[in-house]
């Protein structure tokens, strides 16, 4: 990609560029805005992950859903999108949606109100969430963009996926600095995981590295209040 | 000879030409009366035998198992902080027992004991069981604990001074309270090196049902005074760094002169570096070995055995060998790097020459100029017999939570009775009922105000009002996570042939911190287990390496293992700097350095805090010299940075050492002081410990690390075991994520309170910082300089050596992003 076609807007905390001819904005909160389609994309919410662990005797705070929804709400307020795509693994397990406390159910409903909402199926939540409304699909297309949960082995250009929980490590002055990130290589774009209890995995790890065209790769690292664009050559390989 | 000593014992002593020492007789006497005792004695005083003698006598008289008497539990429990120590004691105790022809079974039980042996021990326990605090916690959490310990008469706690200052000590104190309930006739004996406050240990050994009750004190005067000196090399002592490589020639000569030399260092990376350097200098092919906690256990055992056979001439070790193990014929202890405390020094030097009447020999090797001051101070303190062991802390809440679950695993408990039992343990004397109730609530359902997990409770109150575990899986989980020792995330190191790549098996060399591995690229070389290794890659939870070569290798930095400078030594160092001419024993190099400081800047008086400001490169520096230890300085550094940011000084970062801290930024802070943009008195005013501290604390990475430890100990998240990730299921959520969510939604949660209490008490040294700020009020001396001062040189050289944390990483990212933009914009 041509450096001039990219604008990193440190003030607004985002980076915008053309991906398969569509202007997209990577927001430091970890959401992707596609203005042409009035759409906000978010991936790997893993709602009710705390409760999923509690079912296995680990009493993680039940507040992860509240935290995730609050951050999502704040990000949505910045773009006020007509459509939201949740790119799979929206709930941490199959019981999550049904067992969700009313408090959080109401919070989610408030976010969904007045918008088109699309649940893409993920490996953690292959079946549509119960009693929540919205549309459910395995994948979804908008113009040149195709939205699906898992990156495919042979992607068609314009694939937007999640699942990997990507992070990149850059070595700066000898210090490893690791951040969750968006990854884009001109063919596909992989979203960072958004949920409050989601960790991240290095894209340079042997399992994920071959998915990308490294000479053309850019990672957009999520900073405290902005994104940092880093070319593939700066990302530590294993 | 003591009348309490049966014939075989008298004969045994006589056959050696020995008589029981007065303290051994005294302990026998106290035991006969059923009293508990604290024995404080120097190494070589026959401390171990003194502790066991009453048990051996009682057991010798107990006689054989009578017909029809089906089962006997252990009579004596011995707890040591180290597995190796338990193994060592078994050996040393078995000899006299065999020689006296006593029919007493002595066995160890540690994490290394095979499962079948542990199983057998439960069915047929030895008379004397030698074990560790973690194993005790496991034993009392067994459903048959009551029967197992019913006949217990005596519990011996070795190296008690080392145990009581940590959370391990808290868990052990709770275990002891439990043992007292299971075996009401229990006596305790504590074995300890000299400490600053023996009464605290005496209370620890006694049930605090009668608040303030103490075990009897038996103190043995320290034998011959150790002969310690500080190495003043003809070589130039470096400004900074911790490797002491300049002195390797001198150290090697010393090793050649002695039979066996024990070399102590403060960190594992120092151990690696020193070992490598000695190996290079080893023209005579002397047998020199390396021993530290990250090495594979089989290698450690080999070294320990060689040491016992006196087959080694020198061993480089970290604190894994710190405690009372009898390691053959050591006639010299060299301490490389500063000892950090007077008591610590005396304990370590005491390793040499295990005979009370002969002096131990020790040599201190400072690794930089500030450490020269510290070593001289430690030497003088040791000469004066000064003790600066840390005070005991209140029992930690996370440990309490772990113990409560352990109690429930053994069987149903009554809340009131357990509360009383816990308050009989010294660290928990001050526990209030509200906190105890919160602890139980936390153990049961996580203690959240959103009562979302009632269905998934770990313990439940039954109809009889007693608490019991909800299902057997809870006990299983408890057993896997018992203990209070939390290591930083580690990867196993596996050795493969060059070019075979990662994921091909190969022998395990030990483990290494994940943090270090993250900074490695394929082909990088680093030092480990005394060899140069080449990084091949990571697979799952393992780091693959092959043979490497070259001299420009990295050394893994290990978190932790760095003790802060004791207040006592800090005070002495300040006195030396105030008046170097009057301080005895400083070498010419260091005197010249301080003289130069006096000329170029100023030498602060004892009560003063010197603050220097000067430009260096494109940055402006502010350096302060409080000498209050790394932890307090780190806290101070974060707080100063916040204030300087508000004052508009645009600080970029800071670094803290044991002696000083340095903040750098874009604005000239000296000039800002001159034009009164801020005053140093305001900058260092005590009110920073109020709001600023609260605000910063909550965001600090140090608090997050503390939280992680609390969360694991309290059982909220599980310990990570090497290889666990292989199973593919994600077992844990990152503690940082949990912390952030909890802080935002339930800031007063049990675990956050536990974390803050921990941090304030120990980790951040807030108390020490507060004392310092009070001391320097109105005594700040500011020097505005045109360039770096002699005293500041070592401080500046440390920049870039220490890992950066938190906010500093964000600045690095911003810097890199700027550079990329500039690059892209240039034609």
Tab-separated table of N, CA and C in Angstrom, chain A residues 3-4 6 8 46 49-68 70 92 95 99 101 103-104 124 165 169-179 195-200 202 206-207 221-231 233-238, chain B residues 442-446 448-450 452-453 455-458 471 473-474 477 515 517-522 535-540 619 715-718 729-734 737-738 741-742 745-746 800-804 806-821 823-824:
chain	number	residue	atom	x	y	z
A	3	UNK	N	2.030	4.731	1.060
A	3	UNK	CA	1.964	5.420	2.351
A	3	UNK	C	1.062	6.643	2.307
A	4	UNK	N	0.956	7.246	1.152
A	4	UNK	CA	0.168	8.480	1.058
A	4	UNK	C	-1.335	8.208	1.131
A	6	UNK	N	-2.693	6.446	3.134
A	6	UNK	CA	-3.086	6.109	4.496
A	6	UNK	C	-3.033	7.366	5.347
A	8	UNK	N	-3.077	8.431	9.256
A	8	UNK	CA	-3.183	8.082	10.658
A	8	UNK	C	-3.577	9.357	11.370
A	46	UNK	N	-17.079	-12.124	22.986
A	46	UNK	CA	-17.014	-13.121	24.071
A	46	UNK	C	-17.816	-12.688	25.289
A	49	UNK	N	-18.230	-14.299	29.314
A	49	UNK	CA	-17.100	-15.206	29.494
A	49	UNK	C	-16.876	-15.483	30.983
A	50	UNK	N	-17.062	-14.452	31.798
A	50	UNK	CA	-16.917	-14.641	33.247
A	50	UNK	C	-17.848	-15.736	33.733
A	51	UNK	N	-19.099	-15.683	33.298
A	51	UNK	CA	-20.088	-16.686	33.718
A	51	UNK	C	-19.713	-18.069	33.202
A	52	UNK	N	-19.152	-18.111	31.978
A	52	UNK	CA	-18.745	-19.405	31.423
A	52	UNK	C	-17.674	-20.042	32.297
A	53	UNK	N	-16.760	-19.224	32.808
A	53	UNK	CA	-15.730	-19.758	33.706
A	53	UNK	C	-16.324	-20.140	35.062
A	54	UNK	N	-17.273	-19.336	35.525
A	54	UNK	CA	-17.895	-19.634	36.817
A	54	UNK	C	-18.554	-21.008	36.783
A	55	UNK	N	-19.096	-21.370	35.619
A	55	UNK	CA	-19.716	-22.695	35.485
A	55	UNK	C	-18.680	-23.798	35.692
A	56	UNK	N	-17.388	-23.440	35.541
A	56	UNK	CA	-16.322	-24.431	35.776
A	56	UNK	C	-15.569	-24.121	37.069
A	57	UNK	N	-16.247	-23.551	38.050
A	57	UNK	CA	-15.664	-23.300	39.370
A	57	UNK	C	-14.642	-22.181	39.423
A	58	UNK	N	-14.536	-21.373	38.377
A	58	UNK	CA	-13.637	-20.221	38.475
A	58	UNK	C	-14.474	-18.954	38.442
A	59	UNK	N	-14.506	-18.289	39.590
A	59	UNK	CA	-15.442	-17.183	39.737
A	59	UNK	C	-14.867	-15.861	39.253
A	60	UNK	N	-14.613	-15.767	37.973
A	60	UNK	CA	-14.145	-14.504	37.409
A	60	UNK	C	-15.235	-13.452	37.582
A	61	UNK	N	-14.855	-12.169	37.656
A	61	UNK	CA	-15.873	-11.144	37.869
A	61	UNK	C	-16.990	-11.248	36.823
A	62	UNK	N	-18.233	-11.127	37.262
A	62	UNK	CA	-19.359	-11.225	36.321
A	62	UNK	C	-19.537	-9.935	35.525
A	63	UNK	N	-18.581	-9.039	35.640
A	63	UNK	CA	-18.750	-7.703	35.062
A	63	UNK	C	-18.167	-7.571	33.664
A	64	UNK	N	-17.650	-8.657	33.105
A	64	UNK	CA	-16.995	-8.507	31.798
A	64	UNK	C	-17.978	-8.057	30.727
A	65	UNK	N	-19.215	-8.599	30.802
A	65	UNK	CA	-20.212	-8.199	29.808
A	65	UNK	C	-20.509	-6.706	29.929
A	66	UNK	N	-20.646	-6.238	31.165
A	66	UNK	CA	-20.904	-4.811	31.376
A	66	UNK	C	-19.774	-3.972	30.794
A	67	UNK	N	-18.527	-4.418	31.048
A	67	UNK	CA	-17.374	-3.658	30.563
A	67	UNK	C	-17.338	-3.640	29.039
A	68	UNK	N	-17.591	-4.805	28.438
A	68	UNK	CA	-17.552	-4.897	26.981
A	68	UNK	C	-18.633	-4.022	26.350
A	70	UNK	N	-20.109	-1.449	27.647
A	70	UNK	CA	-19.840	-0.027	27.873
A	70	UNK	C	-18.845	0.493	26.842
A	92	UNK	N	-19.302	-16.259	24.758
A	92	UNK	CA	-18.200	-17.184	24.993
A	92	UNK	C	-18.633	-18.636	24.891
A	95	UNK	N	-24.370	-21.303	26.245
A	95	UNK	CA	-25.333	-20.950	27.289
A	95	UNK	C	-25.365	-19.457	27.570
A	99	UNK	N	-28.437	-17.405	29.488
A	99	UNK	CA	-28.276	-17.244	30.932
A	99	UNK	C	-27.862	-15.828	31.327
A	101	UNK	N	-27.656	-12.229	32.679
A	101	UNK	CA	-28.508	-11.482	33.615
A	101	UNK	C	-29.281	-10.376	32.889
A	103	UNK	N	-29.889	-7.382	33.586
A	103	UNK	CA	-29.215	-6.103	33.559
A	103	UNK	C	-28.424	-5.922	32.249
A	104	UNK	N	-27.700	-6.970	31.881
A	104	UNK	CA	-26.863	-6.892	30.678
A	104	UNK	C	-27.713	-7.037	29.416
A	124	UNK	N	-17.287	-20.357	18.979
A	124	UNK	CA	-17.824	-20.440	20.344
A	124	UNK	C	-19.352	-20.379	20.352
A	165	UNK	N	-7.721	-13.201	17.301
A	165	UNK	CA	-7.317	-12.320	18.409
A	165	UNK	C	-5.912	-11.773	18.157
A	169	UNK	N	4.059	-7.938	18.116
A	169	UNK	CA	5.139	-7.481	18.983
A	169	UNK	C	6.141	-6.713	18.136
A	170	UNK	N	6.449	-5.514	18.542
A	170	UNK	CA	7.523	-4.772	17.879
A	170	UNK	C	8.619	-4.552	18.909
A	171	UNK	N	9.858	-4.623	18.440
A	171	UNK	CA	10.978	-4.405	19.353
A	171	UNK	C	11.401	-2.952	19.195
A	172	UNK	N	11.224	-2.164	20.236
A	172	UNK	CA	11.547	-0.754	20.168
A	172	UNK	C	12.645	-0.451	21.168
A	173	UNK	N	13.743	0.023	20.682
A	173	UNK	CA	14.918	0.278	21.533
A	173	UNK	C	15.246	-0.931	22.392
A	174	UNK	N	15.092	-2.084	21.815
A	174	UNK	CA	15.446	-3.299	22.542
A	174	UNK	C	14.345	-3.834	23.441
A	175	UNK	N	13.264	-3.091	23.574
A	175	UNK	CA	12.184	-3.547	24.449
A	175	UNK	C	11.038	-4.114	23.614
A	176	UNK	N	10.567	-5.307	23.943
A	176	UNK	CA	9.410	-5.822	23.224
A	176	UNK	C	8.138	-5.085	23.665
A	177	UNK	N	7.400	-4.570	22.688
A	177	UNK	CA	6.128	-3.926	23.003
A	177	UNK	C	5.059	-4.688	22.236
A	178	UNK	N	4.074	-5.214	22.969
A	178	UNK	CA	3.080	-6.077	22.347
A	178	UNK	C	1.719	-5.453	22.501
A	179	UNK	N	0.959	-5.414	21.416
A	179	UNK	CA	-0.374	-4.839	21.467
A	179	UNK	C	-1.319	-5.650	20.582
A	195	UNK	N	-13.751	-8.210	23.301
A	195	UNK	CA	-14.270	-8.512	24.639
A	195	UNK	C	-13.304	-8.178	25.753
A	196	UNK	N	-13.881	-7.814	26.901
A	196	UNK	CA	-13.048	-7.384	28.035
A	196	UNK	C	-12.155	-8.508	28.554
A	197	UNK	N	-12.573	-9.743	28.387
A	197	UNK	CA	-11.774	-10.864	28.891
A	197	UNK	C	-11.070	-11.627	27.773
A	198	UNK	N	-10.882	-10.996	26.618
A	198	UNK	CA	-10.210	-11.715	25.546
A	198	UNK	C	-8.731	-11.387	25.543
A	199	UNK	N	-7.913	-12.395	25.459
A	199	UNK	CA	-6.471	-12.198	25.323
A	199	UNK	C	-6.121	-12.020	23.858
A	200	UNK	N	-4.853	-12.073	23.543
A	200	UNK	CA	-4.440	-11.893	22.160
A	200	UNK	C	-3.287	-12.832	21.855
A	202	UNK	N	0.060	-13.716	19.135
A	202	UNK	CA	0.963	-13.123	18.152
A	202	UNK	C	0.652	-13.602	16.738
A	206	UNK	N	3.830	-19.489	14.470
A	206	UNK	CA	3.874	-20.379	13.304
A	206	UNK	C	2.501	-20.702	12.719
A	207	UNK	N	1.490	-20.764	13.577
A	207	UNK	CA	0.189	-21.175	13.090
A	207	UNK	C	-0.508	-20.090	12.255
A	221	UNK	N	-1.651	-1.195	15.623
A	221	UNK	CA	-1.598	-1.551	17.030
A	221	UNK	C	-2.477	-0.630	17.867
A	222	UNK	N	-3.230	-1.229	18.766
A	222	UNK	CA	-4.138	-0.442	19.586
A	222	UNK	C	-3.382	0.172	20.758
A	223	UNK	N	-3.299	1.481	20.771
A	223	UNK	CA	-2.654	2.178	21.868
A	223	UNK	C	-3.688	2.673	22.848
A	224	UNK	N	-3.245	3.449	23.791
A	224	UNK	CA	-4.161	3.908	24.831
A	224	UNK	C	-5.266	4.776	24.236
A	225	UNK	N	-4.891	5.715	23.361
A	225	UNK	CA	-5.944	6.541	22.760
A	225	UNK	C	-5.702	6.802	21.274
A	226	UNK	N	-4.910	5.965	20.644
A	226	UNK	CA	-4.736	6.063	19.193
A	226	UNK	C	-4.249	4.721	18.658
A	227	UNK	N	-4.195	4.603	17.330
A	227	UNK	CA	-3.617	3.384	16.765
A	227	UNK	C	-2.243	3.714	16.190
A	228	UNK	N	-1.369	2.717	16.203
A	228	UNK	CA	-0.020	2.890	15.669
A	228	UNK	C	0.146	1.951	14.478
A	229	UNK	N	0.376	2.531	13.312
A	229	UNK	CA	0.540	1.707	12.126
A	229	UNK	C	1.979	1.208	12.043
A	230	UNK	N	2.145	-0.102	11.908
A	230	UNK	CA	3.483	-0.683	11.819
A	230	UNK	C	3.545	-1.617	10.607
A	231	UNK	N	4.531	-1.427	9.737
A	231	UNK	CA	4.680	-2.346	8.603
A	231	UNK	C	5.184	-3.705	9.070
A	233	UNK	N	7.604	-5.519	8.288
A	233	UNK	CA	9.040	-5.733	8.510
A	233	UNK	C	9.463	-5.381	9.937
A	234	UNK	N	8.663	-4.566	10.643
A	234	UNK	CA	9.016	-4.191	12.012
A	234	UNK	C	8.480	-5.173	13.044
A	235	UNK	N	7.626	-6.079	12.604
A	235	UNK	CA	6.996	-6.981	13.570
A	235	UNK	C	7.886	-8.189	13.818
A	236	UNK	N	8.128	-8.454	15.097
A	236	UNK	CA	9.058	-9.521	15.476
A	236	UNK	C	8.536	-10.860	14.979
A	237	UNK	N	9.394	-11.597	14.252
A	237	UNK	CA	9.018	-12.928	13.785
A	237	UNK	C	9.560	-13.953	14.755
A	238	UNK	N	8.929	-15.062	14.818
A	238	UNK	CA	9.396	-16.110	15.715
A	238	UNK	C	10.117	-17.173	14.925
B	442	UNK	N	-16.135	-14.667	49.388
B	442	UNK	CA	-15.279	-14.743	48.202
B	442	UNK	C	-15.027	-16.193	47.811
B	443	UNK	N	-14.702	-17.018	48.788
B	443	UNK	CA	-14.420	-18.422	48.484
B	443	UNK	C	-15.671	-19.092	47.910
B	444	UNK	N	-16.838	-18.743	48.461
B	444	UNK	CA	-18.077	-19.410	48.053
B	444	UNK	C	-18.460	-19.035	46.619
B	445	UNK	N	-18.596	-17.747	46.345
B	445	UNK	CA	-19.135	-17.358	45.029
B	445	UNK	C	-18.370	-16.221	44.368
B	446	UNK	N	-17.204	-15.897	44.881
B	446	UNK	CA	-16.429	-14.819	44.278
B	446	UNK	C	-16.644	-13.482	44.961
B	448	UNK	N	-19.030	-11.135	44.724
B	448	UNK	CA	-19.435	-9.981	43.910
B	448	UNK	C	-20.780	-9.450	44.354
B	449	UNK	N	-20.947	-8.140	44.199
B	449	UNK	CA	-22.227	-7.553	44.593
B	449	UNK	C	-23.340	-8.027	43.660
B	450	UNK	N	-23.005	-8.295	42.416
B	450	UNK	CA	-23.982	-8.905	41.512
B	450	UNK	C	-24.006	-10.391	41.846
B	452	UNK	N	-24.384	-13.235	40.904
B	452	UNK	CA	-24.648	-13.992	39.683
B	452	UNK	C	-24.243	-15.461	39.790
B	453	UNK	N	-23.414	-15.792	40.782
B	453	UNK	CA	-22.812	-17.122	40.764
B	453	UNK	C	-23.296	-18.043	41.885
B	455	UNK	N	-25.409	-20.190	41.865
B	455	UNK	CA	-25.572	-21.543	41.323
B	455	UNK	C	-24.250	-22.292	41.234
B	456	UNK	N	-23.167	-21.514	41.104
B	456	UNK	CA	-21.865	-22.154	40.855
B	456	UNK	C	-20.966	-22.100	42.088
B	457	UNK	N	-21.544	-22.044	43.283
B	457	UNK	CA	-20.753	-21.880	44.509
B	457	UNK	C	-19.744	-23.013	44.688
B	458	UNK	N	-18.582	-22.662	45.244
B	458	UNK	CA	-17.573	-23.682	45.542
B	458	UNK	C	-17.821	-24.310	46.910
B	471	UNK	N	-18.694	-29.744	45.401
B	471	UNK	CA	-18.469	-30.985	44.662
B	471	UNK	C	-16.985	-31.348	44.714
B	473	UNK	N	-14.792	-31.825	42.570
B	473	UNK	CA	-13.874	-31.131	41.655
B	473	UNK	C	-13.223	-29.932	42.328
B	474	UNK	N	-13.917	-29.337	43.292
B	474	UNK	CA	-13.375	-28.182	44.005
B	474	UNK	C	-12.099	-28.588	44.738
B	477	UNK	N	-9.266	-29.090	42.271
B	477	UNK	CA	-8.708	-27.802	41.851
B	477	UNK	C	-7.840	-27.197	42.950
B	515	UNK	N	8.903	-13.162	29.358
B	515	UNK	CA	9.227	-11.787	29.015
B	515	UNK	C	10.518	-11.709	28.212
B	517	UNK	N	11.970	-14.155	26.481
B	517	UNK	CA	11.860	-14.843	25.194
B	517	UNK	C	11.163	-13.965	24.158
B	518	UNK	N	10.223	-13.148	24.631
B	518	UNK	CA	9.506	-12.273	23.703
B	518	UNK	C	10.430	-11.320	22.964
B	519	UNK	N	11.571	-10.984	23.576
B	519	UNK	CA	12.465	-10.033	22.935
B	519	UNK	C	13.467	-10.730	22.011
B	520	UNK	N	13.379	-12.059	21.917
B	520	UNK	CA	14.347	-12.795	21.092
B	520	UNK	C	13.864	-12.940	19.663
B	521	UNK	N	14.789	-12.879	18.733
B	521	UNK	CA	14.491	-13.228	17.366
B	521	UNK	C	15.252	-14.496	17.025
B	522	UNK	N	14.745	-15.179	16.027
B	522	UNK	CA	15.377	-16.410	15.580
B	522	UNK	C	16.880	-16.165	15.357
B	535	UNK	N	18.627	-19.230	19.895
B	535	UNK	CA	17.168	-19.300	19.922
B	535	UNK	C	16.642	-19.823	18.589
B	536	UNK	N	15.912	-20.935	18.633
B	536	UNK	CA	15.382	-21.524	17.409
B	536	UNK	C	13.906	-21.202	17.202
B	537	UNK	N	13.200	-21.003	18.285
B	537	UNK	CA	11.790	-20.677	18.111
B	537	UNK	C	10.961	-21.152	19.281
B	538	UNK	N	9.679	-20.827	19.218
B	538	UNK	CA	8.766	-21.210	20.282
B	538	UNK	C	7.688	-22.096	19.698
B	539	UNK	N	7.393	-23.169	20.387
B	539	UNK	CA	6.243	-23.993	20.049
B	539	UNK	C	5.454	-24.200	21.329
B	540	UNK	N	4.189	-23.933	21.280
B	540	UNK	CA	3.346	-24.070	22.459
B	540	UNK	C	3.982	-23.329	23.615
B	619	UNK	N	18.035	15.690	26.155
B	619	UNK	CA	17.084	15.600	27.256
B	619	UNK	C	17.553	16.385	28.475
B	715	UNK	N	-7.130	-18.273	44.614
B	715	UNK	CA	-7.858	-19.299	43.881
B	715	UNK	C	-8.837	-18.765	42.848
B	716	UNK	N	-8.724	-17.477	42.493
B	716	UNK	CA	-9.617	-16.945	41.464
B	716	UNK	C	-9.191	-17.432	40.087
B	717	UNK	N	-7.902	-17.373	39.821
B	717	UNK	CA	-7.406	-17.943	38.572
B	717	UNK	C	-6.413	-19.038	38.904
B	718	UNK	N	-6.188	-19.920	37.934
B	718	UNK	CA	-5.376	-21.083	38.226
B	718	UNK	C	-3.925	-20.835	37.881
B	729	UNK	N	-7.041	-25.904	25.283
B	729	UNK	CA	-8.133	-25.132	25.849
B	729	UNK	C	-7.541	-23.954	26.598
B	730	UNK	N	-8.202	-22.843	26.464
B	730	UNK	CA	-7.718	-21.645	27.119
B	730	UNK	C	-8.157	-21.701	28.566
B	731	UNK	N	-7.219	-21.931	29.479
B	731	UNK	CA	-7.617	-22.158	30.859
B	731	UNK	C	-7.723	-20.879	31.660
B	732	UNK	N	-7.067	-19.847	31.224
B	732	UNK	CA	-7.052	-18.652	32.038
B	732	UNK	C	-7.396	-17.397	31.252
B	733	UNK	N	-7.926	-16.453	31.985
B	733	UNK	CA	-8.083	-15.122	31.437
B	733	UNK	C	-6.962	-14.296	32.048
B	734	UNK	N	-6.369	-13.433	31.266
B	734	UNK	CA	-5.262	-12.642	31.776
B	734	UNK	C	-5.658	-11.856	33.016
B	737	UNK	N	-6.623	-8.194	32.586
B	737	UNK	CA	-7.978	-7.936	32.090
B	737	UNK	C	-8.982	-8.002	33.234
B	738	UNK	N	-8.800	-9.006	34.082
B	738	UNK	CA	-9.699	-9.152	35.226
B	738	UNK	C	-9.582	-7.938	36.135
B	741	UNK	N	-11.388	-4.835	34.693
B	741	UNK	CA	-12.845	-4.948	34.773
B	741	UNK	C	-13.321	-4.802	36.225
B	742	UNK	N	-12.594	-5.445	37.116
B	742	UNK	CA	-12.988	-5.408	38.525
B	742	UNK	C	-12.855	-4.001	39.093
B	745	UNK	N	-15.741	-1.860	37.932
B	745	UNK	CA	-17.111	-2.209	38.325
B	745	UNK	C	-17.305	-2.521	39.797
B	746	UNK	N	-16.225	-2.900	40.471
B	746	UNK	CA	-16.387	-3.207	41.887
B	746	UNK	C	-15.090	-2.879	42.621
B	800	UNK	N	18.179	2.030	30.023
B	800	UNK	CA	18.289	1.113	28.903
B	800	UNK	C	18.622	-0.301	29.347
B	801	UNK	N	19.066	-0.455	30.611
B	801	UNK	CA	19.353	-1.801	31.114
B	801	UNK	C	18.120	-2.408	31.759
B	802	UNK	N	17.258	-1.532	32.233
B	802	UNK	CA	16.102	-2.026	32.971
B	802	UNK	C	14.917	-2.173	32.026
B	803	UNK	N	14.073	-3.155	32.274
B	803	UNK	CA	12.886	-3.284	31.429
B	803	UNK	C	11.966	-2.067	31.588
B	804	UNK	N	11.339	-1.657	30.513
B	804	UNK	CA	10.391	-0.549	30.621
B	804	UNK	C	9.001	-1.113	30.845
B	806	UNK	N	4.572	-0.285	31.421
B	806	UNK	CA	3.395	0.578	31.381
B	806	UNK	C	3.502	1.731	30.412
B	807	UNK	N	3.313	2.930	30.935
B	807	UNK	CA	3.231	4.135	30.124
B	807	UNK	C	4.439	4.334	29.232
B	808	UNK	N	5.599	3.899	29.710
B	808	UNK	CA	6.809	4.094	28.928
B	808	UNK	C	6.718	3.372	27.587
B	809	UNK	N	6.001	2.241	27.560
B	809	UNK	CA	5.876	1.492	26.307
B	809	UNK	C	5.071	2.283	25.285
B	810	UNK	N	4.053	2.975	25.791
B	810	UNK	CA	3.227	3.792	24.912
B	810	UNK	C	4.100	4.873	24.253
B	811	UNK	N	5.013	5.477	25.029
B	811	UNK	CA	5.885	6.505	24.457
B	811	UNK	C	6.786	5.910	23.385
B	812	UNK	N	7.258	4.693	23.611
B	812	UNK	CA	8.103	4.055	22.612
B	812	UNK	C	7.347	3.878	21.306
B	813	UNK	N	6.085	3.479	21.418
B	813	UNK	CA	5.260	3.292	20.223
B	813	UNK	C	5.090	4.606	19.483
B	814	UNK	N	4.800	5.643	20.243
B	814	UNK	CA	4.581	6.948	19.621
B	814	UNK	C	5.844	7.406	18.898
B	815	UNK	N	6.970	7.172	19.542
B	815	UNK	CA	8.242	7.562	18.953
B	815	UNK	C	8.462	6.828	17.634
B	816	UNK	N	8.235	5.513	17.651
B	816	UNK	CA	8.431	4.711	16.451
B	816	UNK	C	7.496	5.164	15.337
B	817	UNK	N	6.257	5.491	15.712
B	817	UNK	CA	5.276	5.924	14.714
B	817	UNK	C	5.727	7.234	14.066
B	818	UNK	N	6.247	8.146	14.873
B	818	UNK	CA	6.771	9.411	14.346
B	818	UNK	C	7.871	9.156	13.329
B	819	UNK	N	8.796	8.269	13.716
B	819	UNK	CA	9.925	7.974	12.834
B	819	UNK	C	9.456	7.425	11.503
B	820	UNK	N	8.452	6.552	11.560
B	820	UNK	CA	7.930	5.968	10.326
B	820	UNK	C	7.322	7.037	9.434
B	821	UNK	N	6.605	7.960	10.050
B	821	UNK	CA	5.975	9.030	9.283
B	821	UNK	C	7.034	9.903	8.610
B	823	UNK	N	10.001	9.009	7.863
B	823	UNK	CA	10.583	8.163	6.827
B	823	UNK	C	9.723	8.203	5.564
B	824	UNK	N	8.408	8.056	5.756
B	824	UNK	CA	7.486	8.003	4.624
B	824	UNK	C	7.412	9.343	3.902
